[in-house]
PDB file of C-alpha atoms in Angstrom:
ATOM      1  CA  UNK H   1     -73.735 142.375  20.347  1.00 77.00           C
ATOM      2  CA  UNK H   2     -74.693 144.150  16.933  1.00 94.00           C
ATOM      3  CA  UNK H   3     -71.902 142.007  14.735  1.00 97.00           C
ATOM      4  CA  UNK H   4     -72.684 138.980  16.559  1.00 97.00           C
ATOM      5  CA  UNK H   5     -76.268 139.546  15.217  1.00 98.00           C
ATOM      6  CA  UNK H   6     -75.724 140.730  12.025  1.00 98.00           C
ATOM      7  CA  UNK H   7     -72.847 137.355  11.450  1.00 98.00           C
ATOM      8  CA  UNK H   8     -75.928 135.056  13.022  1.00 98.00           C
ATOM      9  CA  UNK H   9     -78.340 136.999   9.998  1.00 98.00           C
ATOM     10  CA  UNK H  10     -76.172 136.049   7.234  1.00 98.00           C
ATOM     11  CA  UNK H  11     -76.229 132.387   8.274  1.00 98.00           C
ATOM     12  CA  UNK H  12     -79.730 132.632   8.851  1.00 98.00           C
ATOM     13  CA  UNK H  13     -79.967 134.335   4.972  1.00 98.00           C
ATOM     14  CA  UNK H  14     -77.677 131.472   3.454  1.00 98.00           C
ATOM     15  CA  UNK H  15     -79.964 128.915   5.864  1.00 98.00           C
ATOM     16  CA  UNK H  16     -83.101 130.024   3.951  1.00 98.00           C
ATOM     17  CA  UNK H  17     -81.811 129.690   0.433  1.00 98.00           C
ATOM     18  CA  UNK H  18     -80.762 126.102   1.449  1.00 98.00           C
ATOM     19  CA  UNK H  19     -84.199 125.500   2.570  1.00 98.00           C
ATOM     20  CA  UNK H  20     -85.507 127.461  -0.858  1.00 98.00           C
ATOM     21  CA  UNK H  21     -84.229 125.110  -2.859  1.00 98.00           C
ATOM     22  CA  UNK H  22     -80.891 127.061  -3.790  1.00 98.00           C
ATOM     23  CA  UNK H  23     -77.851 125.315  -5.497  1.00 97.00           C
ATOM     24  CA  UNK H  24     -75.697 128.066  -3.099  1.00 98.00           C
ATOM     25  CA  UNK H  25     -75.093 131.304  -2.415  1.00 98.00           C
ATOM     26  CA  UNK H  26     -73.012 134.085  -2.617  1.00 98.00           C
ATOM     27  CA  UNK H  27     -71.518 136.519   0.248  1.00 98.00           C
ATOM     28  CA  UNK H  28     -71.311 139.906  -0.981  1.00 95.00           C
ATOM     29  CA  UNK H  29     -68.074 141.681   0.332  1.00 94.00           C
ATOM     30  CA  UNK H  30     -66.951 144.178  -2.262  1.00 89.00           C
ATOM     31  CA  UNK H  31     -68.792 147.391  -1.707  1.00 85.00           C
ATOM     32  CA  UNK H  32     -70.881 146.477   1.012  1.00 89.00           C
ATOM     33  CA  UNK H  33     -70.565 145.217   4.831  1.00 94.00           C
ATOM     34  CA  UNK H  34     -67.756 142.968   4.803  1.00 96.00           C
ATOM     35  CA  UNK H  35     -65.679 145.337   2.312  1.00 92.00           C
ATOM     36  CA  UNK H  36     -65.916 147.588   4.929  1.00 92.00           C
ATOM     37  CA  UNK H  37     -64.584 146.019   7.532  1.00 95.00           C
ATOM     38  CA  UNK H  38     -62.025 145.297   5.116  1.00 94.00           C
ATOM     39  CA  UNK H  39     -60.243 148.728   4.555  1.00 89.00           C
ATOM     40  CA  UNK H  40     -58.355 151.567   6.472  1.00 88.00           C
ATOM     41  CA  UNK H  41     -60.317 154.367   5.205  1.00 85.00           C
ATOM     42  CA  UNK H  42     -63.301 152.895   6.985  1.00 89.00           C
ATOM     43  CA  UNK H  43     -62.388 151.054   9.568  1.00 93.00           C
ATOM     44  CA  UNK H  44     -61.198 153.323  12.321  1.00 94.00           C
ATOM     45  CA  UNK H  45     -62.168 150.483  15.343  1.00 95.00           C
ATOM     46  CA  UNK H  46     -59.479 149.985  17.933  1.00 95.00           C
ATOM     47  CA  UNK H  47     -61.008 146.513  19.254  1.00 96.00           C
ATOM     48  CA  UNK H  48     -60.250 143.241  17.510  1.00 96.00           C
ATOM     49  CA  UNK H  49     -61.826 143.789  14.408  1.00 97.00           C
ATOM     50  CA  UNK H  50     -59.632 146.924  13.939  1.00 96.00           C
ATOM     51  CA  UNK H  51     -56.187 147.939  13.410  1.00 95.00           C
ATOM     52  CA  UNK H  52     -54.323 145.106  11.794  1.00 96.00           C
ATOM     53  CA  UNK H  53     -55.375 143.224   8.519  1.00 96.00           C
ATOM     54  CA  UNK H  54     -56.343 139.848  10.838  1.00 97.00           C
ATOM     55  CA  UNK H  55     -58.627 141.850  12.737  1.00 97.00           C
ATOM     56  CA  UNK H  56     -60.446 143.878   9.804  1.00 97.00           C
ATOM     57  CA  UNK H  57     -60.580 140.325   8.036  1.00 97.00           C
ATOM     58  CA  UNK H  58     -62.210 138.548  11.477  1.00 98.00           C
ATOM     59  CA  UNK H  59     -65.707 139.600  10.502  1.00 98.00           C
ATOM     60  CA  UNK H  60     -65.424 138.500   7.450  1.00 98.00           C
ATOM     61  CA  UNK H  61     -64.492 135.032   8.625  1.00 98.00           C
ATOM     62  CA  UNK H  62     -66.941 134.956  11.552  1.00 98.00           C
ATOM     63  CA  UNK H  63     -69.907 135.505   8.916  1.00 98.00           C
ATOM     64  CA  UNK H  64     -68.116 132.785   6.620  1.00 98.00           C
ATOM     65  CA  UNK H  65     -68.047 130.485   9.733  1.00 98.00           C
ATOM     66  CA  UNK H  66     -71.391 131.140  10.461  1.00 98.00           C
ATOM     67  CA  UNK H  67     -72.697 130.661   7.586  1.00 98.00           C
ATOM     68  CA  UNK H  68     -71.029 127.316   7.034  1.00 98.00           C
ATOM     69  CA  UNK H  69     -72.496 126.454  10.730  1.00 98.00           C
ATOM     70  CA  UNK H  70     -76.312 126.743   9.199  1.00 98.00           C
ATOM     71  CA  UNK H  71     -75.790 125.277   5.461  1.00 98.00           C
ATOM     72  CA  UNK H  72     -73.093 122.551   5.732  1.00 97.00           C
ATOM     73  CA  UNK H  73     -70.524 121.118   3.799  1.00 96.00           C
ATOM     74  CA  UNK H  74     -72.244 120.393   0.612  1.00 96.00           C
ATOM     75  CA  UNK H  75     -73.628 123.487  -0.380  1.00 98.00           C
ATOM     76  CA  UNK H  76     -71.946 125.629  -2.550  1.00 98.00           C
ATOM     77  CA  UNK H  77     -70.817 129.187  -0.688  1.00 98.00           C
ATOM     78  CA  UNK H  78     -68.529 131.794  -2.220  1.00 98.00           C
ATOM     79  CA  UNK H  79     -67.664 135.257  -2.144  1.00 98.00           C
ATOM     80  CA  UNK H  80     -67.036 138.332  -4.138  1.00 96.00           C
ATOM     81  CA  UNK H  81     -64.716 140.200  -3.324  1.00 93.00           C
ATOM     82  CA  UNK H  82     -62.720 143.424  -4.039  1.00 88.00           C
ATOM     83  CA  UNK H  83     -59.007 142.715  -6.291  1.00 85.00           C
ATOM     84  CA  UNK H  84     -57.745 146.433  -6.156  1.00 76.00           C
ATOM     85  CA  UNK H  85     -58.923 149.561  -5.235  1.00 64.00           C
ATOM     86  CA  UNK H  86     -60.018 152.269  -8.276  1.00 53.00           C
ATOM     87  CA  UNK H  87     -56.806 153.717  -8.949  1.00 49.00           C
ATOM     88  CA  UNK H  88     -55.157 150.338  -8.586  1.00 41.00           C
ATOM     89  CA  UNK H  89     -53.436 147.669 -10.551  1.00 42.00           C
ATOM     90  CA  UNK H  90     -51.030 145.034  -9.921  1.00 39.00           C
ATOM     91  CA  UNK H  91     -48.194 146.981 -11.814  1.00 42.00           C
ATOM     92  CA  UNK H  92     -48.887 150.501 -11.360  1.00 41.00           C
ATOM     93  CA  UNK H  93     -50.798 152.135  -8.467  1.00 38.00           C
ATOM     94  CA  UNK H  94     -51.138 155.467 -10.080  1.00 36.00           C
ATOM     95  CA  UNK H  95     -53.512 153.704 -12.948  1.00 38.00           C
ATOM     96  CA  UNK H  96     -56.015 156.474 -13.883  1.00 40.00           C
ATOM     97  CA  UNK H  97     -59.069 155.826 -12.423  1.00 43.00           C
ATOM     98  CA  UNK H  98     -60.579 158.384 -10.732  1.00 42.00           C
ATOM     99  CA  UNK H  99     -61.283 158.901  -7.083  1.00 45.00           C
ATOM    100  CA  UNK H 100     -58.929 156.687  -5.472  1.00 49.00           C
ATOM    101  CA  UNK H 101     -57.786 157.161  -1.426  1.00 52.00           C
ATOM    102  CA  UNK H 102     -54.369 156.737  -0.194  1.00 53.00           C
ATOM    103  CA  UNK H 103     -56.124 154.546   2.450  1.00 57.00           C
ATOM    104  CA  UNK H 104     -57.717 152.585   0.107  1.00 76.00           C
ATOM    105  CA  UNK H 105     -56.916 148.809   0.115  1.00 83.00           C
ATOM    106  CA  UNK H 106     -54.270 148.049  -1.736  1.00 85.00           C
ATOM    107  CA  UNK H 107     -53.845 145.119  -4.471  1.00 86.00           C
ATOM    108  CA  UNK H 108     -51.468 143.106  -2.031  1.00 91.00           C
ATOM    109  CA  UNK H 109     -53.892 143.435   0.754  1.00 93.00           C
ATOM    110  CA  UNK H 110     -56.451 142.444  -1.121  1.00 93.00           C
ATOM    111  CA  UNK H 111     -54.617 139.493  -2.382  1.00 95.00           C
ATOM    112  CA  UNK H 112     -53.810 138.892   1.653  1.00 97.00           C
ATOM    113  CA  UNK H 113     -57.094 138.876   2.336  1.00 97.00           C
ATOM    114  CA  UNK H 114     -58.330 136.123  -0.378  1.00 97.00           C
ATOM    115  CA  UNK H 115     -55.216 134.243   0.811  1.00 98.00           C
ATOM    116  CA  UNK H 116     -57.026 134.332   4.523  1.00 98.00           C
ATOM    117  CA  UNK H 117     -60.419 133.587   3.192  1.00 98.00           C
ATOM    118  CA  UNK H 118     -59.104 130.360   1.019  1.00 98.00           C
ATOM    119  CA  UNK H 119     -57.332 129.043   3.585  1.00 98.00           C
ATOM    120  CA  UNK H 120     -60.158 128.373   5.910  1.00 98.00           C
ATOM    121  CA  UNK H 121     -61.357 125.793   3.315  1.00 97.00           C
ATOM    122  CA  UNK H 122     -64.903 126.807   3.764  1.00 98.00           C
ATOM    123  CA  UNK H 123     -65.067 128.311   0.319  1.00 98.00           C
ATOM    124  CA  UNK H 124     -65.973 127.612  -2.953  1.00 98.00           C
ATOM    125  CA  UNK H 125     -65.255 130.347  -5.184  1.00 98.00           C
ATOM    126  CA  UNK H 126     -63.923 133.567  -5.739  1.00 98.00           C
ATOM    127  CA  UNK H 127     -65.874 136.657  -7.349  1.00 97.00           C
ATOM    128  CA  UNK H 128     -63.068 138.872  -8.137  1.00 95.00           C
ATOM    129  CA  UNK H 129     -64.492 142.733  -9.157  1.00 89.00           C
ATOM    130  CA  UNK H 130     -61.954 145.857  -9.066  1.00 83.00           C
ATOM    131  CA  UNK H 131     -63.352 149.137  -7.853  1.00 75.00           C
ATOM    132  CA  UNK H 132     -65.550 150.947  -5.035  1.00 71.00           C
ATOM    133  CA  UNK H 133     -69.062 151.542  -5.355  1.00 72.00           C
ATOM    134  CA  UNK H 134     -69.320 154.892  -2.941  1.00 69.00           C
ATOM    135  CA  UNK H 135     -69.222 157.595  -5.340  1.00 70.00           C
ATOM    136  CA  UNK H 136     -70.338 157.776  -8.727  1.00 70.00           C
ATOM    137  CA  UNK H 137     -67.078 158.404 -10.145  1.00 71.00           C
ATOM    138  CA  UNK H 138     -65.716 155.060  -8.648  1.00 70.00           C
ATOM    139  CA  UNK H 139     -69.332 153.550  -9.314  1.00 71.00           C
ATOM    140  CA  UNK H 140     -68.088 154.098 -13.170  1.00 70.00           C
ATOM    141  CA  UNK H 141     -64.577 152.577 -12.500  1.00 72.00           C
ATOM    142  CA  UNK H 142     -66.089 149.297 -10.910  1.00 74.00           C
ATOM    143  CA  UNK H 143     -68.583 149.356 -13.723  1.00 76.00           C
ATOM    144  CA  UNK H 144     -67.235 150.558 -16.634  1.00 78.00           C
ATOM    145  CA  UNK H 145     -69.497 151.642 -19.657  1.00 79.00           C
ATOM    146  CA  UNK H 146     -68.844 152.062 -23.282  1.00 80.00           C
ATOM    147  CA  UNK H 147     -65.626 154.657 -22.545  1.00 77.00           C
ATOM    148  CA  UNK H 148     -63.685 152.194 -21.340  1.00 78.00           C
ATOM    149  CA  UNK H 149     -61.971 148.884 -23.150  1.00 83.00           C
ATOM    150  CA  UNK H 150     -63.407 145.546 -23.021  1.00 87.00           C
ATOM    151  CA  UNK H 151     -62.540 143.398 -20.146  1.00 88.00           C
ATOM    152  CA  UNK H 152     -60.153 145.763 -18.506  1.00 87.00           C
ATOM    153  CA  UNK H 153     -60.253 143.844 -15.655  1.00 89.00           C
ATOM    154  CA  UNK H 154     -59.189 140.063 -16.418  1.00 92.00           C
ATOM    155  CA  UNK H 155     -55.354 140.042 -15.283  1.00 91.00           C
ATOM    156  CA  UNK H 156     -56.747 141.495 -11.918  1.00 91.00           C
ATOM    157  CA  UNK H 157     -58.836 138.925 -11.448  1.00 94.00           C
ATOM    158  CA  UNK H 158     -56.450 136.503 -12.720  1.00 95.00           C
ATOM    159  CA  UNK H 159     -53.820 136.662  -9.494  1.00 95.00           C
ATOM    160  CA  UNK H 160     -56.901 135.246  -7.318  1.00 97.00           C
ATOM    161  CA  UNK H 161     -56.424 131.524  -8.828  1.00 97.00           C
ATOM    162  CA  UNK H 162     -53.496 130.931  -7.216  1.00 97.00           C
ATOM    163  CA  UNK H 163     -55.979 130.375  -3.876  1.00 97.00           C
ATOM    164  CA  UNK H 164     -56.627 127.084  -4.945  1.00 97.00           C
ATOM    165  CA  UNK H 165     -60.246 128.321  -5.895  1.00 98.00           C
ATOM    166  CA  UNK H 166     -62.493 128.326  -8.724  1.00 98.00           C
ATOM    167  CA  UNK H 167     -62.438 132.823  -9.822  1.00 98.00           C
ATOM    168  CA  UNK H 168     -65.253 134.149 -11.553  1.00 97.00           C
ATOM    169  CA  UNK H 169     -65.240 137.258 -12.635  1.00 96.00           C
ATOM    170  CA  UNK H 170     -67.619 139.637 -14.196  1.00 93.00           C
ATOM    171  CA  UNK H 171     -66.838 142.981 -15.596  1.00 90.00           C
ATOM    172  CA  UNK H 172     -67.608 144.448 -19.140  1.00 90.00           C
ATOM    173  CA  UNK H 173     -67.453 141.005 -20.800  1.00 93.00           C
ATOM    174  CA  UNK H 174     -69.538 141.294 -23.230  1.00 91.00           C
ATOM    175  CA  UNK H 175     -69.586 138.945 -26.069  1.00 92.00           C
ATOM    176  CA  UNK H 176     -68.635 135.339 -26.337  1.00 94.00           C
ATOM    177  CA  UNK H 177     -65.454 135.521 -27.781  1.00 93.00           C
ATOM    178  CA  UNK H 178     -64.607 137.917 -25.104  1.00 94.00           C
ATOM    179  CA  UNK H 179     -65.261 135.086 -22.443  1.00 95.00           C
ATOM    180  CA  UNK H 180     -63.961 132.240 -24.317  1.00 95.00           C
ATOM    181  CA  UNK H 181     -60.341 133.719 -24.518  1.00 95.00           C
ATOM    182  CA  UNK H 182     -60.253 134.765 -20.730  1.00 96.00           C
ATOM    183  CA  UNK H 183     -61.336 131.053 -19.924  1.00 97.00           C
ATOM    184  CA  UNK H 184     -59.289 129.376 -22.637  1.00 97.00           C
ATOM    185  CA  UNK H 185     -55.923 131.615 -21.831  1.00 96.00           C
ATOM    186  CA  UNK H 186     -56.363 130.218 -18.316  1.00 96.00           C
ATOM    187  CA  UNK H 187     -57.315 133.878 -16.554  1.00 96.00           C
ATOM    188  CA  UNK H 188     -60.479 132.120 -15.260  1.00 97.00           C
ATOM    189  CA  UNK H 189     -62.824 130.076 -14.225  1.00 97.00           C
ATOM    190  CA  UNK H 190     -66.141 131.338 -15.383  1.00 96.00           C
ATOM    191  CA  UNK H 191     -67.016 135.175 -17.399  1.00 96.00           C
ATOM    192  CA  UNK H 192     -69.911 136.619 -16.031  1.00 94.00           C
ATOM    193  CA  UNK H 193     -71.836 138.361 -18.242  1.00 95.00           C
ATOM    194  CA  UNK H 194     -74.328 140.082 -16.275  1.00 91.00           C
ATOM    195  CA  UNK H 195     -75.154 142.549 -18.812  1.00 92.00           C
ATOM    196  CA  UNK H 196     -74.869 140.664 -21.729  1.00 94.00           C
ATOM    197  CA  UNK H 197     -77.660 138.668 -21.275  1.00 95.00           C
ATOM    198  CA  UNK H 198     -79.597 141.704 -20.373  1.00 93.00           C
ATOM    199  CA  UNK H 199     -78.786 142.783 -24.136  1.00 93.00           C
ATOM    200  CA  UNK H 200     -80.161 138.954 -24.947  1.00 96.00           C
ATOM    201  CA  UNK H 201     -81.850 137.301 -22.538  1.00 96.00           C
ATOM    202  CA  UNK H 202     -81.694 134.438 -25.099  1.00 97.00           C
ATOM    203  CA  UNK H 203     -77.611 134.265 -25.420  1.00 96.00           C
ATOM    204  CA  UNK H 204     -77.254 130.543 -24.463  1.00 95.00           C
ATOM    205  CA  UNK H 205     -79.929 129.406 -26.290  1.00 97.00           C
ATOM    206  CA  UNK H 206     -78.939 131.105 -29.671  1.00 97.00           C
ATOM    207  CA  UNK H 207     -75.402 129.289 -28.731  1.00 95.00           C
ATOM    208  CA  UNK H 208     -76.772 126.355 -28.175  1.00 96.00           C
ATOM    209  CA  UNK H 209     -78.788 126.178 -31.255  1.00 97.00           C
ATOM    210  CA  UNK H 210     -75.556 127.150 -33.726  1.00 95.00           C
ATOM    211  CA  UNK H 211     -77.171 130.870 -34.037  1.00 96.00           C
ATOM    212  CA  UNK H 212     -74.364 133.083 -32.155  1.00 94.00           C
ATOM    213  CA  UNK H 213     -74.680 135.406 -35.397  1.00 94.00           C
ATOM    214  CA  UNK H 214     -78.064 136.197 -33.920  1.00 96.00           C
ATOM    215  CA  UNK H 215     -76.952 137.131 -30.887  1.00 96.00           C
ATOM    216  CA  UNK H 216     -77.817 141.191 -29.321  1.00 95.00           C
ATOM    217  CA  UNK H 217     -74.666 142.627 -28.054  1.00 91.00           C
ATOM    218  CA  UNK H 218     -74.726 144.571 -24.769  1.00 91.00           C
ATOM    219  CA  UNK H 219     -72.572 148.009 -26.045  1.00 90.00           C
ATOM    220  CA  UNK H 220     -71.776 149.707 -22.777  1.00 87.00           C
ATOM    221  CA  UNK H 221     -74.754 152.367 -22.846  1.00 87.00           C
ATOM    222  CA  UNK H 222     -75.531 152.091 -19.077  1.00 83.00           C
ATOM    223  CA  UNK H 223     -79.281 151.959 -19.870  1.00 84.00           C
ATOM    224  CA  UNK H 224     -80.219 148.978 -18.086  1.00 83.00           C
ATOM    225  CA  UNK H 225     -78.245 150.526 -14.845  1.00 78.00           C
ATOM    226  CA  UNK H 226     -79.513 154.129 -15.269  1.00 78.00           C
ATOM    227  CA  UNK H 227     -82.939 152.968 -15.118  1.00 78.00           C
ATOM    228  CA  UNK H 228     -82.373 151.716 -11.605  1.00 74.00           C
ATOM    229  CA  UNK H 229     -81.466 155.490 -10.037  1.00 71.00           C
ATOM    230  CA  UNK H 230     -84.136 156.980 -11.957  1.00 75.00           C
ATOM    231  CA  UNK H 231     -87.164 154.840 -10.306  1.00 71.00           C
ATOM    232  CA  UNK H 232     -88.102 153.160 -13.810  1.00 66.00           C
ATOM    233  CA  UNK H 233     -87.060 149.675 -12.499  1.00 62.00           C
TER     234      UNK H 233
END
């Protein structure tokens, strides 16, 4: 009774940004609800949404079904999802970040998993992040700051467009050049550059008017983030 009315809330929270005037929305999976469901280390059920990879990915679909149900066909609905776990990359699964479980999803059950979601057709796009959010160590993985290279995570998020869907990925891309090579070498879809534009609210604008000299760029501090755990935002 309790997932049936949590899967009937997120249609009813997609239903209301239809009705809001909302171009679409996205399902957060990685690091929350869904994600959860997702993975070994914390999913110990034993009834059909446990156990095998079909049944930890059945809420997942249920929600996306649901949510379909209440907006229709021709709004846009996508999800972000998890590409590896912390200490994980496609060629090596002892990469060094920290705090990594040997329960944790791996990167070919995470690529099973988009593979599941795409093929139910009721998606849009992929939001491919890499990391866990439930310790601050892995916090630091999925978000890097200014220790860490730039875009560390693009060929991660890369191995999602075979789906057939549009990936978008955000994750320590911080200047323009930076997002016009992982578009232009075909890695993907769109750059998000969430903190970027916290730098410069004004990025596109400055780009638009021939000005990208002008432009602030974010350089990893973690400000804007600490702020939120110390009650200043």
């Amino acid at each position: 009774a309790d997932i049936d009315r949590v899967v009937r809330d997120f249609g009813s929270a997609a239903w209301r940004a239809r009705e809001g005037g909302l171009d679409g929305v996205e399902i957060f999976a990685s690091g929350h609800l869904i994600d959860s469901f997702w993975s070994s280390r914390t999913n110990r059920r034993t009834d059909g949404y446990g156990g095998s990879l079909a049944n930890r990915v059945r809420f997942a679909i249920e929600v996306l079904e649901e949510v379909r149900r209440r907006v229709g066909p021709d709004f846009c609905v996508g999800m972000r999802l998890q590409g590896k776990a912390s200490s994980q990359r496609a060629d090596d699964p002892g990469w060094g970040l920290p705090g990594a479980a040997h329960d944790d999803l791996s990167h070919e059950e995470c690529l099973q998993i988009a593979e599941m979601l795409a093929k139910t057709g009721m998606l849009d796009f992929f939001n491919v992040n890499a990391g866990a959010v439930d310790t601050d160590n892995r916090l630091a993985s999925a978000i890097p700051s200014m220790y860490g290279p730039l875009a560390p995570q693009l060929e991660v998020a890369a191995a999602y467009r075979q789906f057939g869907l549009p990936v978008l990925h955000a994750c320590r891309i911080i200047d323009l050049s930076t997002a016009r090579r992982a578009v232009s070498d075909g890695l993907l879809d769109l750059a998000g550059m969430t903190r970027a534009h916290i730098a410069d609210p004004h990025l596109v604008r400055k780009l638009s008017e021939g000005q990208e000299e002008r432009i602030r760029p974010c350089v990893g501090a973690g400000y804007c983030l600490d702020r939120i755990y110390v009650g200043q935002d």
